[in-house]
Coordinates of N, CA and C in Angstrom, one line a residue:
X1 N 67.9 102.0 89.0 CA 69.2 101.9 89.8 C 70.2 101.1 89.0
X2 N 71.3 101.8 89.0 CA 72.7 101.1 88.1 C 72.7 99.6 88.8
X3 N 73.1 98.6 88.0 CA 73.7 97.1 89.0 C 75.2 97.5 88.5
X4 N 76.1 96.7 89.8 CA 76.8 97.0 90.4 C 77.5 96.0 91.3
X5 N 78.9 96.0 91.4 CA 79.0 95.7 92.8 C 78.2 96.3 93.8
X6 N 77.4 95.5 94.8 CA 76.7 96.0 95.6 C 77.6 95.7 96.9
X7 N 77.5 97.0 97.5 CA 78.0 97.5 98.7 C 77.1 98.4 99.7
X8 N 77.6 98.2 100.9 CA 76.7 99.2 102.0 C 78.5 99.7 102.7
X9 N 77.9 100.3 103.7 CA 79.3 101.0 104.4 C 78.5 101.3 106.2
X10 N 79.1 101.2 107.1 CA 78.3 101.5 108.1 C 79.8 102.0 109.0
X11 N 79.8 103.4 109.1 CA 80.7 104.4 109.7 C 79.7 105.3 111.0
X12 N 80.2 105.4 112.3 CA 79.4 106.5 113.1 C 79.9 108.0 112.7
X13 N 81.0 108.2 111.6 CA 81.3 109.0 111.7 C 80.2 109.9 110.1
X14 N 79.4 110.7 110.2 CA 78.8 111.2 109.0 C 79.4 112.0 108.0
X15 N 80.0 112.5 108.2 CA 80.8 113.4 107.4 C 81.3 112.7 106.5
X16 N 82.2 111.6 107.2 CA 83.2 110.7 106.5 C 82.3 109.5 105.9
X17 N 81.4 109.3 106.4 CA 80.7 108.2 105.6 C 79.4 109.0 104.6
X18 N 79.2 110.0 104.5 CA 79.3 110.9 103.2 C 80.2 111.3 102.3
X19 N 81.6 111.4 102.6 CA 81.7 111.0 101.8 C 82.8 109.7 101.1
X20 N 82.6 108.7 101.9 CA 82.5 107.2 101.5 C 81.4 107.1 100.2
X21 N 80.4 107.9 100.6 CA 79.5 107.2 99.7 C 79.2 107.9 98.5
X22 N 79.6 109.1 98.4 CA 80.0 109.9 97.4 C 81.4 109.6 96.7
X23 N 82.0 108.9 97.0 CA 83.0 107.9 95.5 C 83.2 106.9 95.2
X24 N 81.9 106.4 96.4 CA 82.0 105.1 95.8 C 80.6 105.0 94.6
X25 N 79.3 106.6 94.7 CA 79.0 106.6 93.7 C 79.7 106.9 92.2
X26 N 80.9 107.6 92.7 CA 81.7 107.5 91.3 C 82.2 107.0 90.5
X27 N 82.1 105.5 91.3 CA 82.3 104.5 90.1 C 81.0 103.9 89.4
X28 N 81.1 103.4 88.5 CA 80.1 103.1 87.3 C 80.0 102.1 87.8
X29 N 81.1 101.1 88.3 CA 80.9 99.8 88.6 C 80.8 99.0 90.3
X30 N 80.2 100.0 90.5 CA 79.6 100.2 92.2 C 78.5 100.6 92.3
X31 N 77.2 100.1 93.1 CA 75.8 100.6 93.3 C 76.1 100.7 95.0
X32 N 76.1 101.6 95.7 CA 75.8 101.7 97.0 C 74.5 101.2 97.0
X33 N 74.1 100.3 97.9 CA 72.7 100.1 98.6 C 72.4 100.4 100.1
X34 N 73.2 100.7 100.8 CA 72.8 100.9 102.4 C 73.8 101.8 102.9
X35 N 73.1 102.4 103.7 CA 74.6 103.0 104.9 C 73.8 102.5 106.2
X36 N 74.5 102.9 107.5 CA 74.3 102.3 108.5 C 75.6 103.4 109.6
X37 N 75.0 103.6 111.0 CA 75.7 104.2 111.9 C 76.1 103.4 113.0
X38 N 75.6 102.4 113.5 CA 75.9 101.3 114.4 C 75.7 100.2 114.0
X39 N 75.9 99.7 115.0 CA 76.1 98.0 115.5 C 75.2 96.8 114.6
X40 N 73.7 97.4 115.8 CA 72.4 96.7 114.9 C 72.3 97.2 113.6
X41 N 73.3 98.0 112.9 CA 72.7 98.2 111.2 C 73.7 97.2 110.8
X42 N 74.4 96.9 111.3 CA 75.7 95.7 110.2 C 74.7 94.5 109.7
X43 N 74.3 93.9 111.1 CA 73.6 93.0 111.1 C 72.3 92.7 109.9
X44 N 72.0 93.9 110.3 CA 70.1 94.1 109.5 C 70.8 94.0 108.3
X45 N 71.9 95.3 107.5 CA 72.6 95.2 106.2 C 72.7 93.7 105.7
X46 N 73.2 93.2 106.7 CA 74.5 92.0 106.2 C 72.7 90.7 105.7
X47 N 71.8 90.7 106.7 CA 70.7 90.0 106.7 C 69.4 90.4 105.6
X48 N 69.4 91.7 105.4 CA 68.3 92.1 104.4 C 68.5 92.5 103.1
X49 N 69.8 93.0 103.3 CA 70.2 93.8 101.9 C 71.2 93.2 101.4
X50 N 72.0 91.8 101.8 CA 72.8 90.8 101.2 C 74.0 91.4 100.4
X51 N 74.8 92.4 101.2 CA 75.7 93.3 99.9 C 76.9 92.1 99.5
X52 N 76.9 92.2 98.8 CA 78.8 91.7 98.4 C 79.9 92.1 98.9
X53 N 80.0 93.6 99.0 CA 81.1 94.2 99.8 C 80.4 95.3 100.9
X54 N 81.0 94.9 102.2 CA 80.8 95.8 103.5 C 81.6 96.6 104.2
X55 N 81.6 97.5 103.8 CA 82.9 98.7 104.5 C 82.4 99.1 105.9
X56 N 83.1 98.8 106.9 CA 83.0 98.6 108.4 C 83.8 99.3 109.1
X57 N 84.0 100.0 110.0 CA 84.2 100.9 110.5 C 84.6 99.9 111.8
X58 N 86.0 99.6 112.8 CA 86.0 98.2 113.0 C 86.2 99.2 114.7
X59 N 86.4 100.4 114.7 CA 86.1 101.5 115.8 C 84.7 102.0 116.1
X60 N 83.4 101.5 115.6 CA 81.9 102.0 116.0 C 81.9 102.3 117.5
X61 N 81.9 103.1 117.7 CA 81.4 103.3 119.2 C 80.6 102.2 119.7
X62 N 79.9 101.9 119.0 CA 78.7 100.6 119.1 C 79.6 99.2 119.3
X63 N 80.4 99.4 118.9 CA 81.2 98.2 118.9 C 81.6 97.4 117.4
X64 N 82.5 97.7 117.1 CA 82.9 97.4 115.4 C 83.1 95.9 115.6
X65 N 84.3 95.0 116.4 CA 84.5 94.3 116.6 C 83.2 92.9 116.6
X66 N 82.6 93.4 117.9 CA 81.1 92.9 118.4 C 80.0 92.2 116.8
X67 N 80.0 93.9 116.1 CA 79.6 93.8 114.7 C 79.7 92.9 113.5
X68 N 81.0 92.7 113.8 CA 81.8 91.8 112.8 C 81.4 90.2 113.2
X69 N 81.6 90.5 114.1 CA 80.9 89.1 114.8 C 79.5 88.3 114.7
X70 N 78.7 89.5 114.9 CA 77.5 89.2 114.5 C 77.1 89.1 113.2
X71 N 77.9 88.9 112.3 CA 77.8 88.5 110.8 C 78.6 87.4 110.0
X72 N 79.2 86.7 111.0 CA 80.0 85.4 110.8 C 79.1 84.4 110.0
X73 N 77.8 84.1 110.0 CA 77.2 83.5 109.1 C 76.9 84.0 107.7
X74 N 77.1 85.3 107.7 CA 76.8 86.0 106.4 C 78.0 85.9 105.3
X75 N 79.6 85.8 106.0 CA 80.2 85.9 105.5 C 81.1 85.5 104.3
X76 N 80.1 84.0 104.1 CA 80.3 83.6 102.6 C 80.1 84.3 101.4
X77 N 79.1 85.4 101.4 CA 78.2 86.3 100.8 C 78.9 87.5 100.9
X78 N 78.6 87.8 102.5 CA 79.6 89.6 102.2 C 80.6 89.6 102.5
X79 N 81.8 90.1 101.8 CA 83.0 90.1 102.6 C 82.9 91.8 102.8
X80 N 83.7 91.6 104.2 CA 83.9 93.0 105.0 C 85.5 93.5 104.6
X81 N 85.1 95.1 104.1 CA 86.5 95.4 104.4 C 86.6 96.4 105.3
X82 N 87.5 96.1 106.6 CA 87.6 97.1 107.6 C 88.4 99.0 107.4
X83 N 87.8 99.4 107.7 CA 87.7 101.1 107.2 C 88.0 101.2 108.9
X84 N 89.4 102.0 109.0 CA 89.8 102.6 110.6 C 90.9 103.7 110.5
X85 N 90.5 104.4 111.4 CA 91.2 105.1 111.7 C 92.5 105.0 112.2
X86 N 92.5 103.6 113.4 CA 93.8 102.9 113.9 C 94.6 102.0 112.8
X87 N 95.7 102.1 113.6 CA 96.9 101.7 113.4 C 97.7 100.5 114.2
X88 N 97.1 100.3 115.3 CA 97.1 99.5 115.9 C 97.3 97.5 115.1
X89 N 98.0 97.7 115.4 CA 98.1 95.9 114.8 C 97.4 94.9 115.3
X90 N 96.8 95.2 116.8 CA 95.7 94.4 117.0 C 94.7 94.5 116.5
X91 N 94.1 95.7 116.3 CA 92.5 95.7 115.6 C 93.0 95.1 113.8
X92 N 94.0 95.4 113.2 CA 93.8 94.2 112.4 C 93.9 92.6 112.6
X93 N 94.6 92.3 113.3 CA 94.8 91.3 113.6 C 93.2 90.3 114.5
X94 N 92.3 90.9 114.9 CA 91.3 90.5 115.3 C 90.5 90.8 114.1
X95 N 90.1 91.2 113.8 CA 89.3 92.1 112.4 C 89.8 90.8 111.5
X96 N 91.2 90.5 111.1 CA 91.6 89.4 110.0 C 90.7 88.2 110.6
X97 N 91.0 87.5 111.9 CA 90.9 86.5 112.1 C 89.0 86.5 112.5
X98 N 88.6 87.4 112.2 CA 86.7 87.2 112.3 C 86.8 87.5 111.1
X99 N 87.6 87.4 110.0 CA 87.3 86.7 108.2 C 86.6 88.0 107.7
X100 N 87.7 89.4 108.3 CA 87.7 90.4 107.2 C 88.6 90.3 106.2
X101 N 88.2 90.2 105.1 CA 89.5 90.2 104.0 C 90.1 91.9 103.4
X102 N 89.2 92.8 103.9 CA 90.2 94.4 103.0 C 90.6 95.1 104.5
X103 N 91.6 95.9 104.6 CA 91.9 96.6 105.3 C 92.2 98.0 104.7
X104 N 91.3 99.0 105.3 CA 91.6 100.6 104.7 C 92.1 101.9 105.7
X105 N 93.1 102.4 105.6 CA 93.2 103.3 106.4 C 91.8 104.4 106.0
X106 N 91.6 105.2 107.3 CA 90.7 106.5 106.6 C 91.8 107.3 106.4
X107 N 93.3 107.4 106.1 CA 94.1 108.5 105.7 C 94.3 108.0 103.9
X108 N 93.8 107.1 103.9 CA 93.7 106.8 102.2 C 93.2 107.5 101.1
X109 N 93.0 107.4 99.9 CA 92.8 108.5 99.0 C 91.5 107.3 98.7
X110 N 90.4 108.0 97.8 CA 89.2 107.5 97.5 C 89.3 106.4 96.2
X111 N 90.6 106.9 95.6 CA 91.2 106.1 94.7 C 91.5 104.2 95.2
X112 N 92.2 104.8 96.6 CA 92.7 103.4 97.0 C 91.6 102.3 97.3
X113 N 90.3 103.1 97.5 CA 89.1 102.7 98.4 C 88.4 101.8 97.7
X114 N 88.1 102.8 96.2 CA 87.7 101.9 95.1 C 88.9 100.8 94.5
X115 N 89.8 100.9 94.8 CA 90.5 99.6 94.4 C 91.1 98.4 94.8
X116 N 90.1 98.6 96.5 CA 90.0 97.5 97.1 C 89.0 96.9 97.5
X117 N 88.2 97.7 96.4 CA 86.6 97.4 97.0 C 86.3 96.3 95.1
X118 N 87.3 96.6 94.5 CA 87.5 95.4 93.3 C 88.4 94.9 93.4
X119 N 89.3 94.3 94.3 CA 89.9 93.8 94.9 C 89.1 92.4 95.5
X120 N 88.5 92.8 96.5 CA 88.0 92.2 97.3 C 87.2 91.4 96.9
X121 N 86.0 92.2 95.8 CA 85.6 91.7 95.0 C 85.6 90.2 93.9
X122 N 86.9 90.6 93.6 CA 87.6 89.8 92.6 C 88.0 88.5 93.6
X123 N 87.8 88.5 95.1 CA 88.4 87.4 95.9 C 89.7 87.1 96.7
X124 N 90.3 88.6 96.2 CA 91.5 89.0 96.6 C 91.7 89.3 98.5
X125 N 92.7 89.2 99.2 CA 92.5 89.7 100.2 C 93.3 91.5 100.0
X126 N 93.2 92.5 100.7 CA 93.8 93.5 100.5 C 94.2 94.6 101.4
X127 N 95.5 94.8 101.6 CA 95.4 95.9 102.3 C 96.5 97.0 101.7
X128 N 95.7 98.3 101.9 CA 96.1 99.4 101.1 C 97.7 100.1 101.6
X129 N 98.5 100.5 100.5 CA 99.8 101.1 101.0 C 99.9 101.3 103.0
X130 N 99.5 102.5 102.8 CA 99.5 103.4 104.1 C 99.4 102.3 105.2
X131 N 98.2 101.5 105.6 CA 97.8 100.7 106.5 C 98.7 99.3 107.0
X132 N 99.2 99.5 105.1 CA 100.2 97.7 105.0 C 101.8 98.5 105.4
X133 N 102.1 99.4 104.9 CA 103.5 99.8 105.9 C 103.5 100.2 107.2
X134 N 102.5 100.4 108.1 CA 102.4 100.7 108.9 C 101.9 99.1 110.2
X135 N 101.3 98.2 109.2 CA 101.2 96.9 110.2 C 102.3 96.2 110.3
X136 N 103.0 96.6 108.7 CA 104.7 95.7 108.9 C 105.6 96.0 109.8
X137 N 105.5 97.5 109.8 CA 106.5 98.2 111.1 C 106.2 97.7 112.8
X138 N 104.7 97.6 113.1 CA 104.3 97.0 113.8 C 104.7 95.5 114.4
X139 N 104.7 94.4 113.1 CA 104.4 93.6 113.4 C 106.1 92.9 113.6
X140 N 106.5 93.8 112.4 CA 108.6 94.0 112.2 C 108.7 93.8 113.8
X141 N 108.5 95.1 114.5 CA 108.8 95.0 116.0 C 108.2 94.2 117.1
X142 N 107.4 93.8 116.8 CA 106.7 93.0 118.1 C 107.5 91.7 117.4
X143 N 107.8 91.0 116.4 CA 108.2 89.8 116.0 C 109.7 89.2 116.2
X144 N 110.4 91.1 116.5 CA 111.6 90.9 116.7 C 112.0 90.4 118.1
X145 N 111.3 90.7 119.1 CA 111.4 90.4 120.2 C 110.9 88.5 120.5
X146 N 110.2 88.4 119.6 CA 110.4 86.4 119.8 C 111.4 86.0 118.7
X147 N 112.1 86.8 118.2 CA 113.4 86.2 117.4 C 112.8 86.1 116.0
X148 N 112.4 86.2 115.4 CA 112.1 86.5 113.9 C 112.8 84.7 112.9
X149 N 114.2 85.6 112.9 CA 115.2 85.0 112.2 C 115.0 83.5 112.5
X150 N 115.3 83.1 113.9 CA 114.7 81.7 114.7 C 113.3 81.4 114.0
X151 N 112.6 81.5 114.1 CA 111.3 81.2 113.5 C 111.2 81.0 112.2
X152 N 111.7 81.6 111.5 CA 111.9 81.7 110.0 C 112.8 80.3 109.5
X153 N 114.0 79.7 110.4 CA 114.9 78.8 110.6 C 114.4 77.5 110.7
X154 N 113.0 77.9 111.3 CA 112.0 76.4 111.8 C 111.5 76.0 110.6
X155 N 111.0 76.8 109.9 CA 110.6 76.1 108.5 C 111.6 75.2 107.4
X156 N 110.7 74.2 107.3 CA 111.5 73.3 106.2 C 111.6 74.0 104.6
X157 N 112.3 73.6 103.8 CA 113.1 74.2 102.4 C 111.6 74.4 101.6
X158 N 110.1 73.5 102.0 CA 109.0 73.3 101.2 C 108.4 75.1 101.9
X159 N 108.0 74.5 103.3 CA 107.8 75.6 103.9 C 107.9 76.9 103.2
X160 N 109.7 77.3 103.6 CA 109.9 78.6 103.0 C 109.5 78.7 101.8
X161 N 109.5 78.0 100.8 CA 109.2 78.2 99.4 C 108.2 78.2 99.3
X162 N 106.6 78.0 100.3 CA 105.6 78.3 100.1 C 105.2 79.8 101.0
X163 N 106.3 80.3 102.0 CA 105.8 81.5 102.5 C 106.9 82.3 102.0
X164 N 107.4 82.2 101.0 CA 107.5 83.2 100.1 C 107.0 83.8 98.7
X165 N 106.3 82.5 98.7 CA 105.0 82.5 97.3 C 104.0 83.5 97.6
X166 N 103.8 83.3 99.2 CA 102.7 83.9 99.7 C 103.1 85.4 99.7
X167 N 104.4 85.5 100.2 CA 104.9 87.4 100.2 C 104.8 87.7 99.1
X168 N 104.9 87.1 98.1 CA 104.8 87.7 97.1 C 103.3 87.8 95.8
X169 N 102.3 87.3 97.0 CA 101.0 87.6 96.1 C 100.3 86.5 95.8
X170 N 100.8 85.6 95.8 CA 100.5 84.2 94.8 C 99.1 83.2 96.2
X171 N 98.3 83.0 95.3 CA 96.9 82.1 95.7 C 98.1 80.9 96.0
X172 N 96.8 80.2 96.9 CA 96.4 78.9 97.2 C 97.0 77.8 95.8
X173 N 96.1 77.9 94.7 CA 96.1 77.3 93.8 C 96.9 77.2 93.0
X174 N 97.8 79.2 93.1 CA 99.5 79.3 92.2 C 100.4 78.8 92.5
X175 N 100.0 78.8 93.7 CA 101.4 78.2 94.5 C 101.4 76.6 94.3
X176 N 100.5 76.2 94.3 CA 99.9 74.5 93.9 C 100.6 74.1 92.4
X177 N 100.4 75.3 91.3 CA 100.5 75.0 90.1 C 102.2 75.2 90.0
X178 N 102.4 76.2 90.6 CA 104.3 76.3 90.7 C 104.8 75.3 91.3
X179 N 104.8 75.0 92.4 CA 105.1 73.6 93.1 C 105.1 72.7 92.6
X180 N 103.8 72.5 91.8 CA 103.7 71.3 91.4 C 103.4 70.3 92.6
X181 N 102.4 70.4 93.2 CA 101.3 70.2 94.3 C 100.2 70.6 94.3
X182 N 99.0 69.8 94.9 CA 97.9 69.7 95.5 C 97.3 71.3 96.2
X183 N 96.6 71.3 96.0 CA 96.1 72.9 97.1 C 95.7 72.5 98.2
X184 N 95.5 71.3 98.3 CA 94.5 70.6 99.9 C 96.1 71.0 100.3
X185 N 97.0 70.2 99.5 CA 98.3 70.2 100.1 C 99.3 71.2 100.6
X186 N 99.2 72.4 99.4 CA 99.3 73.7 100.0 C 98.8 74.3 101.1
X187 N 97.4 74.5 101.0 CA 96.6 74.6 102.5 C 97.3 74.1 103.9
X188 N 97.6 72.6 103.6 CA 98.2 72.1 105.3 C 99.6 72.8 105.3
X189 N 100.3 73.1 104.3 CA 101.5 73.6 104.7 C 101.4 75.0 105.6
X190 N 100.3 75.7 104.9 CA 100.1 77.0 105.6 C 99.4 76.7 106.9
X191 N 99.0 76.2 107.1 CA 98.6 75.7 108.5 C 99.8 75.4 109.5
X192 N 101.0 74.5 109.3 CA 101.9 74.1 109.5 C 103.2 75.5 109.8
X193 N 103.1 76.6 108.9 CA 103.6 77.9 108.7 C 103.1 78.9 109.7
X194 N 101.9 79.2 109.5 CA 101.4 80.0 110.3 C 101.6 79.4 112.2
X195 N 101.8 78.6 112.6 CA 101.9 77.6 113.2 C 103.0 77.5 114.1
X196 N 104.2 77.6 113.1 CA 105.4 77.8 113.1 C 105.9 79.4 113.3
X197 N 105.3 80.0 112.6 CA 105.7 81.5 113.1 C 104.9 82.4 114.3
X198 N 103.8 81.6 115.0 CA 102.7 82.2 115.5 C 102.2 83.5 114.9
X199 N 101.7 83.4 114.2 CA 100.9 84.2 113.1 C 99.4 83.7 113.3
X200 N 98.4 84.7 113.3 CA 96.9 84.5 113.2 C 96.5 84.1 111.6
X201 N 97.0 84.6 110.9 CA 96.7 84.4 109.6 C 97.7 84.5 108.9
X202 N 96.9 84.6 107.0 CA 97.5 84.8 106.0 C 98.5 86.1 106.1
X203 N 97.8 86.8 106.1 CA 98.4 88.6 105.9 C 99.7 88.8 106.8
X204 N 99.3 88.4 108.6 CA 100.7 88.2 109.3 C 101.8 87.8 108.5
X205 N 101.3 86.4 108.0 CA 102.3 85.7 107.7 C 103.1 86.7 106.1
X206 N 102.5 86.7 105.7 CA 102.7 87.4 104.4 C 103.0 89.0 104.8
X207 N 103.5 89.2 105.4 CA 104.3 90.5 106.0 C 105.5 90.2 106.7
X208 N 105.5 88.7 107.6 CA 106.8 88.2 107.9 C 107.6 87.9 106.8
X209 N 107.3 87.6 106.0 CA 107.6 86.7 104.6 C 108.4 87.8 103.6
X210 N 108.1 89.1 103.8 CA 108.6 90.0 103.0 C 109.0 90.9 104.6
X211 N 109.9 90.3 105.2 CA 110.2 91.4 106.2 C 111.8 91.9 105.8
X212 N 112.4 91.1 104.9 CA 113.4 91.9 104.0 C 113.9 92.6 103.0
X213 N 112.5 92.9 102.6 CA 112.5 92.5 101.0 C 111.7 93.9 101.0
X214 N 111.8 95.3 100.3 CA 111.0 96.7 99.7 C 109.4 96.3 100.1
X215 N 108.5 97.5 100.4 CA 107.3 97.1 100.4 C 107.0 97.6 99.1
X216 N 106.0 96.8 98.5 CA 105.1 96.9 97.5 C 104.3 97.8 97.7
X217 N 103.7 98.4 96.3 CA 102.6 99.7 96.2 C 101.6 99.4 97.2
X218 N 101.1 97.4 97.6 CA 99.9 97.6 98.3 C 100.1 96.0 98.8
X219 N 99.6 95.4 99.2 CA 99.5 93.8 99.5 C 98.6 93.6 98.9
X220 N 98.7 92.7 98.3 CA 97.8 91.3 97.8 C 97.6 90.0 97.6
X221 N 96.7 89.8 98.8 CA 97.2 88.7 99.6 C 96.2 87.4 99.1
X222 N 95.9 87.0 97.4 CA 94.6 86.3 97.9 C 94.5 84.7 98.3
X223 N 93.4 84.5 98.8 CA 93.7 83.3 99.5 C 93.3 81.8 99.0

């Protein structure tokens, strides 16, 4: 067997998680080790077969959410990237904050799939075109109704200059090295940000952050 980024994938849908696993054999630098149809396979995957990267299906009939959950201790090890059909800005938004880092539409190309499965890999957070114009629009509107602009106003001159580092891609650490600051210290700012905007996470925030500004081919958000 090729070594690889090691990955499993656990979809109830078969079709589509054949062929998940049919391009993700077509990279040279990917070994699929597992598939899985429910709930109890996340778990057993995430516990026996130790993948690197877990493509999750965050709509299982079984309970995708539930799933995700049940692997909170694994997650130093595997990171999950959620694979959905929705559009919904809550199921990312829960999915983010139980410390999935990729987000995939299933209306994506196999191209996009594999290049957020080295993405993620690499330590990056990621979410693909289709899914990331589609949460902005989302999140555009629900954000406009608690005032946007107001919120954005609350942040101090440090602030904004660190949640715009963030719209635009930049780690923990770059943002540290541009500033000319600490990352412990970065860190509390974003705490302080997220805080200030009511935002669950990074990715929220980093979609407010570029709410006037062209979308990009894809987000990359790492952390």
């Amino acid at each position: 067997m090729r070594e690889g980024i090691r990955v499993a994938v656990v979809d109830d849908h078969p079709l589509f998680r054949q062929g998940v696993a049919h391009t993700l054999n077509g990279d040279k630098h990917i070994e699929l080790i597992a598939q899985g149809a429910h709930c109890d396979d996340v778990q057993r995957i995430a516990s026996e077969q130790r993948p690197q990267i877990l493509l999750l299906d965050i709509l299982l009939r079984s309970g995708g959410v539930k799933a995700l959950k049940s692997i909170s201790q694994y997650l130093d090890q595997t990171k999950v990237i959620v694979v959905t059909a929705s559009e919904k800005m809550e199921h990312v938004s829960v999915a983010s904050t139980l410390g999935a880092r990729g987000f995939v539409s299933k209306t994506e190309t196999g191209e996009a799939l594999i290049a957020t499965v080295h993405a993620i890999h690499r330590g990056e957070t990621y979410v693909t075109p289709h899914l990331a114009a589609n949460m902005f629009k989302n999140l555009k509107r629900r954000k406009a109704a608690l005032a946007i602009k107001s919120e954005l106003k609350s942040l101090t001159k440090r602030e904004s200059e660190i949640l715009g580092c963030v719209g635009r891609g930049l780690t923990n650490k770059e943002i540290a090295i541009k500033l000319g600051l600490r990352e412990k210290t970065v860190k509390h700012y974003m705490t302080n940000i997220m805080n200030k905007l009511q935002v669950q996470n990074r990715v929220q925030a980093a979609l407010l952050a570029r709410q006037s500004e062209p979308m990009p081919s894809a987000l990359n958000l790492a952390g």
